[in-house]
Short mmCIF file of C-alpha atoms and ligand atoms in Angstrom, two decimals:
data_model
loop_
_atom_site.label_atom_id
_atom_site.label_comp_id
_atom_site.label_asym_id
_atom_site.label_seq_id
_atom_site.Cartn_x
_atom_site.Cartn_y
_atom_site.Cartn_z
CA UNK A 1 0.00 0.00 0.00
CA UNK A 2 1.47 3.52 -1.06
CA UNK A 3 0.64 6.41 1.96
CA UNK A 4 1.27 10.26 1.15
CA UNK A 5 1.73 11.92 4.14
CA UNK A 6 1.32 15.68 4.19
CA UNK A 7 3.27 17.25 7.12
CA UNK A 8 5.61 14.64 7.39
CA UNK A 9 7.48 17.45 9.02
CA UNK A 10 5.59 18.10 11.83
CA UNK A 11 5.17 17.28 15.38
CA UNK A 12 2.77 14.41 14.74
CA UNK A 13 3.85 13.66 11.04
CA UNK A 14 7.47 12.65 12.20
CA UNK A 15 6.08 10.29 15.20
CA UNK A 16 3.25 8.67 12.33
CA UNK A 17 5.77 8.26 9.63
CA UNK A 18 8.17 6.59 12.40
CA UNK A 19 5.49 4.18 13.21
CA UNK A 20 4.40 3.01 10.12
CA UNK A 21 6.58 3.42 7.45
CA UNK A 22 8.03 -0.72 8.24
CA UNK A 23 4.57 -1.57 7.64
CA UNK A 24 3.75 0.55 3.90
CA UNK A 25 5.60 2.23 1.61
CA UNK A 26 5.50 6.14 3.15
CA UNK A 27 5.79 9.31 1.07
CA UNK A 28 6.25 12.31 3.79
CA UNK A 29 6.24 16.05 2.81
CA UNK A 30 7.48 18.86 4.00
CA UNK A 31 7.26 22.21 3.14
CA UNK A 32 9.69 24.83 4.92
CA UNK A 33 11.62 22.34 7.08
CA UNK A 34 13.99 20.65 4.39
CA UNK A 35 14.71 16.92 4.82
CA UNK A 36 16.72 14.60 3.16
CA UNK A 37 13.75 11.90 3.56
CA UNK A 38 10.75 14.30 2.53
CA UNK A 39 9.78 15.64 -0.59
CA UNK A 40 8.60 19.11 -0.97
CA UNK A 41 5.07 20.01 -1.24
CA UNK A 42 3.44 23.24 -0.45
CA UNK A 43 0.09 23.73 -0.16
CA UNK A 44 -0.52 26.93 -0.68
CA UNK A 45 0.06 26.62 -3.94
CA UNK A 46 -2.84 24.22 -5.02
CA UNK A 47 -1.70 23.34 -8.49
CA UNK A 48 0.94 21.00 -7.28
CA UNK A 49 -1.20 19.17 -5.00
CA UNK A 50 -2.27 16.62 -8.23
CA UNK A 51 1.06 17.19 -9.86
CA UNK A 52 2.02 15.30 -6.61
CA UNK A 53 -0.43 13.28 -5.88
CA UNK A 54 -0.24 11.84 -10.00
CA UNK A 55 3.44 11.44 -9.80
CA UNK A 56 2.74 9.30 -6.55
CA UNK A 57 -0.55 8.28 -6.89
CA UNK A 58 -1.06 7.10 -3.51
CA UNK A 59 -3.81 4.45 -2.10
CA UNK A 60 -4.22 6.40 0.77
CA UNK A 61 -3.43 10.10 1.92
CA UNK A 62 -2.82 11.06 5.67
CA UNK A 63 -3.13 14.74 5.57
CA UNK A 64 -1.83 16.28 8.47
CA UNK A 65 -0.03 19.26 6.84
CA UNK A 66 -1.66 22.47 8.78
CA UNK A 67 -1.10 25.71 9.01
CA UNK A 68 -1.64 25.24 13.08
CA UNK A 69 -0.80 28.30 15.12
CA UNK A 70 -3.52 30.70 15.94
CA UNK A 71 -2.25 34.34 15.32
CA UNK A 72 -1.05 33.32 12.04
CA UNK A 73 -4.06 32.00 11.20
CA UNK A 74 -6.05 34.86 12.38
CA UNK A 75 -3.93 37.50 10.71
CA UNK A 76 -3.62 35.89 7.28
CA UNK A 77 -6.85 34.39 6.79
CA UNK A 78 -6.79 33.84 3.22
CA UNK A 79 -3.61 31.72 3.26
CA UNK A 80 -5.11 29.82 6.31
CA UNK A 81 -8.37 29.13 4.59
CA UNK A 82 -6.32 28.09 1.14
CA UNK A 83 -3.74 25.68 2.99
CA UNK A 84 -6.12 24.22 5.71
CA UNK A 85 -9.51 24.42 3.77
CA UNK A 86 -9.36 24.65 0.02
CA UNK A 87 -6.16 22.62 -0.36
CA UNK A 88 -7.44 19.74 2.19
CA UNK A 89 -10.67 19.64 -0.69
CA UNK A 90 -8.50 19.55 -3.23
CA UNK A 91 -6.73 16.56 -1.94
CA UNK A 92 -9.92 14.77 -1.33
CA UNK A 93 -11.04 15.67 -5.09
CA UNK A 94 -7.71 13.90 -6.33
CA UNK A 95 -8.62 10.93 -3.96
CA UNK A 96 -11.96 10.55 -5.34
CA UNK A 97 -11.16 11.09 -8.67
CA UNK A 98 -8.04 8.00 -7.98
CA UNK A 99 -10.30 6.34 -5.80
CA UNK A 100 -8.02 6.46 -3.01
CA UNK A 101 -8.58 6.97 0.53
CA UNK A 102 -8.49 9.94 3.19
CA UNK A 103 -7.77 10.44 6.48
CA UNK A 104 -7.96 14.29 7.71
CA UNK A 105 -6.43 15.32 10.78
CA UNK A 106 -8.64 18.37 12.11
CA UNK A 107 -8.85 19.90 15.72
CA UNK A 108 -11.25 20.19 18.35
CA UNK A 109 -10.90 24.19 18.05
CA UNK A 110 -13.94 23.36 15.34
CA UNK A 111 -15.83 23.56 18.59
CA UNK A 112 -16.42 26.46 21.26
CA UNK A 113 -16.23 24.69 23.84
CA UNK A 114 -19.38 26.48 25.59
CA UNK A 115 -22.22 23.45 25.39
CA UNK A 116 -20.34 20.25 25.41
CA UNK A 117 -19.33 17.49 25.94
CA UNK A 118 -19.74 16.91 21.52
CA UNK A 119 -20.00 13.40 20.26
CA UNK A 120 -19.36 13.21 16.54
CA UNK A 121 -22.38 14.47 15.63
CA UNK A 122 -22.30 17.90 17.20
CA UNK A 123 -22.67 21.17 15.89
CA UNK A 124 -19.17 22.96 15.37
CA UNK A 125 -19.08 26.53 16.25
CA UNK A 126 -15.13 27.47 16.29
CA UNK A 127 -14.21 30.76 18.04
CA UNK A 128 -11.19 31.22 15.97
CA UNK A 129 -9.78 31.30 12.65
CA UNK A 130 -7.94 28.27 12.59
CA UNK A 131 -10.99 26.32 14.19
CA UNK A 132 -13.02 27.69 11.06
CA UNK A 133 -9.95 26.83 8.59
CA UNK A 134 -9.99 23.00 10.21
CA UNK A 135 -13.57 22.77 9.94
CA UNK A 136 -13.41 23.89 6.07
CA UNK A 137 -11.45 21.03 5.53
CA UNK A 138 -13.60 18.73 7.00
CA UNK A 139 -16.14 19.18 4.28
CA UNK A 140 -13.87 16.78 2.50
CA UNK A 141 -16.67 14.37 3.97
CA UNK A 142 -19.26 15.39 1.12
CA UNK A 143 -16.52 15.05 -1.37
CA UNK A 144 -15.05 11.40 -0.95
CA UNK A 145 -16.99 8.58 0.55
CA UNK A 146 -13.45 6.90 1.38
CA UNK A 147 -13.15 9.77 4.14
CA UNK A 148 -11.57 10.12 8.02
CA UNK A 149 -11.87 13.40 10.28
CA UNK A 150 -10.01 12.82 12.93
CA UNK A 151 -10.65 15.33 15.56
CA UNK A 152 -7.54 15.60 18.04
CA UNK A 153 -7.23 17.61 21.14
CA UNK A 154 -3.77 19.06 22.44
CA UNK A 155 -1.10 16.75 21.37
CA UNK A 156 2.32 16.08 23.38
CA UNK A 157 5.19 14.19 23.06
CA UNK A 158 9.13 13.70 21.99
CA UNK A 159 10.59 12.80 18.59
CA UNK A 160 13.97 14.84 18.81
CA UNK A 161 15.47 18.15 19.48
CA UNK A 162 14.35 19.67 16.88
CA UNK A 163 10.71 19.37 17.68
CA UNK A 164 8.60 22.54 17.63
CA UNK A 165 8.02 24.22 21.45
CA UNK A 166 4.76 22.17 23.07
CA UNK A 167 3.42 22.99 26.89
CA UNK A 168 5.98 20.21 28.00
CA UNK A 169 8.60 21.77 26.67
CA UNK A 170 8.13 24.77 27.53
CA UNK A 171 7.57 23.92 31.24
CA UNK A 172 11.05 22.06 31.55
CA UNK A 173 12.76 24.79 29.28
CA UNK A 174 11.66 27.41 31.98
CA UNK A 175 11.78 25.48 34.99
CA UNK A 176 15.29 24.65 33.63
CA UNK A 177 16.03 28.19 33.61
CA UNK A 178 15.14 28.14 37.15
CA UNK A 179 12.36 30.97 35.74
CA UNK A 180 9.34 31.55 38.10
CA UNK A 181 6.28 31.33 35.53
CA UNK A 182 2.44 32.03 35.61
CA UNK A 183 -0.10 28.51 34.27
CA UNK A 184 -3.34 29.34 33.84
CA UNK A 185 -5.77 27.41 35.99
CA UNK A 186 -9.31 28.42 34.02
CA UNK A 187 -9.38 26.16 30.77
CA UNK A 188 -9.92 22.80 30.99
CA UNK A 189 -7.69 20.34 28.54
CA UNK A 190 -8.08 16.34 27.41
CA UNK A 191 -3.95 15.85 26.35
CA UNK A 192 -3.35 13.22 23.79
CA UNK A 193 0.15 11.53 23.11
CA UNK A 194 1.63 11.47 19.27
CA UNK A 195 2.47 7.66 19.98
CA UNK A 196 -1.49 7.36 20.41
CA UNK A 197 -2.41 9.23 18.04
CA UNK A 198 -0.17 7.83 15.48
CA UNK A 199 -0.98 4.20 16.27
CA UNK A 200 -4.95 5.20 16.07
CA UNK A 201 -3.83 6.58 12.79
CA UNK A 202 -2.16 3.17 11.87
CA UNK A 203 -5.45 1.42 12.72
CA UNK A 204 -7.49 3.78 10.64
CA UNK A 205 -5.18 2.99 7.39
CA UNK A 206 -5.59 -0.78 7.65
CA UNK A 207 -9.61 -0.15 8.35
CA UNK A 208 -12.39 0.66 6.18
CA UNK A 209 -14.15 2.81 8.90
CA UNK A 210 -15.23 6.59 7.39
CA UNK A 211 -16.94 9.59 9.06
CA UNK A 212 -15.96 11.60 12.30
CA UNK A 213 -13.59 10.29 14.89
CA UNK A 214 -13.02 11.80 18.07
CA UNK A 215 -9.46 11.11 19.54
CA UNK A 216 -9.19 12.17 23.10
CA UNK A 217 -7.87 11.35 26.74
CA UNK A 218 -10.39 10.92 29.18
CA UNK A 219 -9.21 12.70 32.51
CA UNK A 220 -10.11 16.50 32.34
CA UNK A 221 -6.87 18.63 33.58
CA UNK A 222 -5.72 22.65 33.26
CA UNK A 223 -2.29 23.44 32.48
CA UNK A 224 -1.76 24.19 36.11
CA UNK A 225 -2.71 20.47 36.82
CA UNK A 226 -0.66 19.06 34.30
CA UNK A 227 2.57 21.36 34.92
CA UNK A 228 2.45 20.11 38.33
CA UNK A 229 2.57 16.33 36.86
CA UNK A 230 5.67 17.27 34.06
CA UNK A 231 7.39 18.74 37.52
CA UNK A 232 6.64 15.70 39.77
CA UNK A 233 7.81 13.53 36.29
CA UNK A 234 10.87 15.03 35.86
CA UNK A 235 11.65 16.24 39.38
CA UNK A 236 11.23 19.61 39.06
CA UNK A 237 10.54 22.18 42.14
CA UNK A 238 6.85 22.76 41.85
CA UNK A 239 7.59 26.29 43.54
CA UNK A 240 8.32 27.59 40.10
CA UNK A 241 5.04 26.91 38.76
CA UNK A 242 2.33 29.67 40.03
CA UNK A 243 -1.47 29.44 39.19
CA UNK A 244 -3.34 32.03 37.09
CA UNK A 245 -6.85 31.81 37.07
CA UNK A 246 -7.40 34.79 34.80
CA UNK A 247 -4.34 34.17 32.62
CA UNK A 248 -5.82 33.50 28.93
CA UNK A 249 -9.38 34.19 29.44
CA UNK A 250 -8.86 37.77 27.44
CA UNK A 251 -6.42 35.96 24.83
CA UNK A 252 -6.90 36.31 21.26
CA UNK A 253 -8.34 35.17 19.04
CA UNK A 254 -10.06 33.15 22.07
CA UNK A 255 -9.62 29.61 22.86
CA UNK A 256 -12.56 27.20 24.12
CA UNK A 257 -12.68 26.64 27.94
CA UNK A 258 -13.99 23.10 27.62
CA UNK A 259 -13.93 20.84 24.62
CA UNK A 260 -14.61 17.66 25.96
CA UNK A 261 -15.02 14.97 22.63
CA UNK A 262 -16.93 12.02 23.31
CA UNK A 263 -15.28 8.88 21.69
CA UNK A 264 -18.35 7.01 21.00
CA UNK A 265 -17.19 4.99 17.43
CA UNK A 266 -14.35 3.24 18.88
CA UNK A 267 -12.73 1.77 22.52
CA UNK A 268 -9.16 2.77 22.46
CA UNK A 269 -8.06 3.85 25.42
CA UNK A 270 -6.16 6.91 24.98
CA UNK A 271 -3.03 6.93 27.99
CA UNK A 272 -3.20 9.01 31.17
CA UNK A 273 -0.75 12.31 30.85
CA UNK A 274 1.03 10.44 34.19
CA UNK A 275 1.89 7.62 32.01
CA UNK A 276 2.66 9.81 28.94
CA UNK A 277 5.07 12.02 30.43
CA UNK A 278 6.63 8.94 31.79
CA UNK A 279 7.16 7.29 28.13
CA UNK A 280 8.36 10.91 26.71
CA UNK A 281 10.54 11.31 29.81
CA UNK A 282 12.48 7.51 28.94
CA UNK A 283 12.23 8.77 25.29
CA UNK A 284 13.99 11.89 25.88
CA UNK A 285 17.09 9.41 27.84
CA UNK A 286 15.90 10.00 31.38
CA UNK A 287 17.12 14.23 31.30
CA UNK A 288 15.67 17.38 29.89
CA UNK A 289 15.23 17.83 26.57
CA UNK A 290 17.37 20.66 27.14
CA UNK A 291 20.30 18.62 28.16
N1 NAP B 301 -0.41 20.26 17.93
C1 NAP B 301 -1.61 20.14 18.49
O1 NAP B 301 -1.75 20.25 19.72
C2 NAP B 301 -2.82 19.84 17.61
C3 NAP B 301 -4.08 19.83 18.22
C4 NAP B 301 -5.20 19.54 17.43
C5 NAP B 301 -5.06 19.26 16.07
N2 NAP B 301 -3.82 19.31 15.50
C6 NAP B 301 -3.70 19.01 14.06
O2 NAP B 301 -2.75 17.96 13.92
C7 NAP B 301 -2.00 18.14 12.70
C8 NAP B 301 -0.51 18.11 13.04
O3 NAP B 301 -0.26 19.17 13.97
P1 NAP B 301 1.23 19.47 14.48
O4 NAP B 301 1.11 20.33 15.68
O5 NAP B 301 1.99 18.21 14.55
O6 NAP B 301 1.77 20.35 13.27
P2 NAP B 301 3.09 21.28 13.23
O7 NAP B 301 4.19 20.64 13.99
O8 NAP B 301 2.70 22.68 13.58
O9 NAP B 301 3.48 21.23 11.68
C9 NAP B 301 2.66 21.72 10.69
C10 NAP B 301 2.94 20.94 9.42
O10 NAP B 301 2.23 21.53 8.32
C11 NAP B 301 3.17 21.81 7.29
N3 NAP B 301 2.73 22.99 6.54
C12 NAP B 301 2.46 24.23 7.01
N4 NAP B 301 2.16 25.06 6.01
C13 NAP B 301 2.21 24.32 4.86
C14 NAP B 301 2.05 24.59 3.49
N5 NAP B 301 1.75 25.82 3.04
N6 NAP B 301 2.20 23.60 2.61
C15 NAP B 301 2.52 22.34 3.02
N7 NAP B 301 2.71 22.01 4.29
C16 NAP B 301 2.57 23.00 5.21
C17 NAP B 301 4.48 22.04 7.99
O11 NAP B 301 5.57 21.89 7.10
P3 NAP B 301 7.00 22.59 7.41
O12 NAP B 301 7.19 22.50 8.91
O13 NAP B 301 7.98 21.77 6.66
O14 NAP B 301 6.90 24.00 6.96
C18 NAP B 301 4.42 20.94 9.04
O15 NAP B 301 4.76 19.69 8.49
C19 NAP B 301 -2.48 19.45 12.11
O16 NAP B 301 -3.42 19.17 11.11
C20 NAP B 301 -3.14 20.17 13.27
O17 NAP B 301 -4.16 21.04 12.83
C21 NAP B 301 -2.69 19.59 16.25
#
């Protein structure tokens, strides 16, 4: 079976393409980070999507390839609404037209997280631009019968140094620092780890499932909560760490207080933060990532 992976650069694309490419032939792309083991693909320029996609003609596509920070996305609309909406359709035309299948990464930012908890059939309403960019993608749905949305939640984890900054990181490269830092206590988070999500993924390629997944942990925590857990992991002094109840509720654009997905089309059990920071803390060789 022949995979294109878009994003093959990113946090979660390096973890996925780890995991499965002994199992299927794996075409990764990236698109400003350069590697000897990708090939170059970028989205924003939608002609080369099926100059790719017929020079590789894949069986499946894993699209994961996002424009995924917020103030970008809210500041330059039209690109975010070409790479993570109109080129994610485009994509799904070329797979129906090949008749190969899709599976979407999107976000739980497609929801406000005001009147949940949202099983799969729950009206979005995203409060930001990229929520609204994630969710135009997921119209791929009405495009290609042979379709995945995968809706993830905040993902952590450890692939190498060169990952991009995630809360975990950014917790031990303060507390490292020995800097005193504010968490905010209000918003209320479901943490997922790329291993999970990447072997979910795997499970979803070798299945002939389609529609709306919901991917999420199942113990509700703030990023006070789970700073205190990366500092009792990695034997940090929690004295560093100071709770902020007020700290992002004026933050723009705004994030959802409370996105809780219900996983009701499948039983994996997504792993507890305690035992994920435990696996990223032996993958990182037992020190700061820092070290
Ligand atoms: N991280 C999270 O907490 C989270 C939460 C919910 C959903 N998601 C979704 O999960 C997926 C992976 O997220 P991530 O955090 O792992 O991503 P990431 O590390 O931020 O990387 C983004 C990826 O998209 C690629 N990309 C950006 N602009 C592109 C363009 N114009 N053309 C082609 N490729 C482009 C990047 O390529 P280069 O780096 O080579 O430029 C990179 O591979 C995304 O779809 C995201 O929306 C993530």
């Amino acid at each position: 079976m022949k995979i294109l992976l878009t994003g093959g650069s990113s946090f979660l694309g390096k973890k996925t393409l780890s995991l499965i490419s002994d199992s299927f032939n794996v075409i990764g792309t990236f698109n400003s980070k350069r590697s000897e083991k990708l090939i170059h693909l970028d989205l924003s320029d939608i002609a080369q999507i099926s100059k790719i996609f017929n020079e590789i003609l894949p069986d499946v596509v894993l699209h994961l390839a996002s424009i995924t920070d917020l103030s970008i996305c809210e500041n330059n609309q039209e690109m975010a609404k070409i790479v993570n909406s109109i080129a994610t359709l485009e994509l799904a035309r070329m797979c129906d037209l090949n008749n190969a299948r899709m599976i979407y990464i999107s976000s739980d930012y497609v929801f406000s997280g005001n009147d949940g908890p949202y099983d799969e059939h729950a009206k979005p309403g995203p409060l930001s631009y990229y929520g609204q960019s994630k969710l135009g993608g997921e119209e791929i749905l009405s495009i290609l019968n042979n379709s995945v949305v995968c809706r993830i939640p905040i993902l952590y984890g450890f692939n190498d140094q060169d990952d991009k900054e995630t809360f975990v990181s950014q917790v031990l490269r303060k507390t490292d620092n020995k800097e005193k830092f504010r968490v905010d206590n209000h918003r209320i988070k479901y943490p997922v780890l790329i291993d999970d999500v990447a072997i979910f993924i795997k499970t979803l390629v070798e299945s002939t499932e389609t529609g709306i997944f919901h991917l999420s942990s199942k113990l509700p925590l703030t990023r006070y909560d789970w700073a205190l857990k990366i500092a009792e992991t990695f034997d940090i002094p929690a004295t560093l760490i100071k709770k902020d109840d007020e700290l992002e509720k004026d933050a723009f654009p705004p994030r959802p207080v409370d996105v809780d997905l219900l996983n009701t089309r499948h039983d994996f059990v997504f792993r507890s933060v305690d035992e994920g920071l435990r696996i990223i803390k032996e993958q990182m060789g037992n020190k700061s990532h820092l070290n």
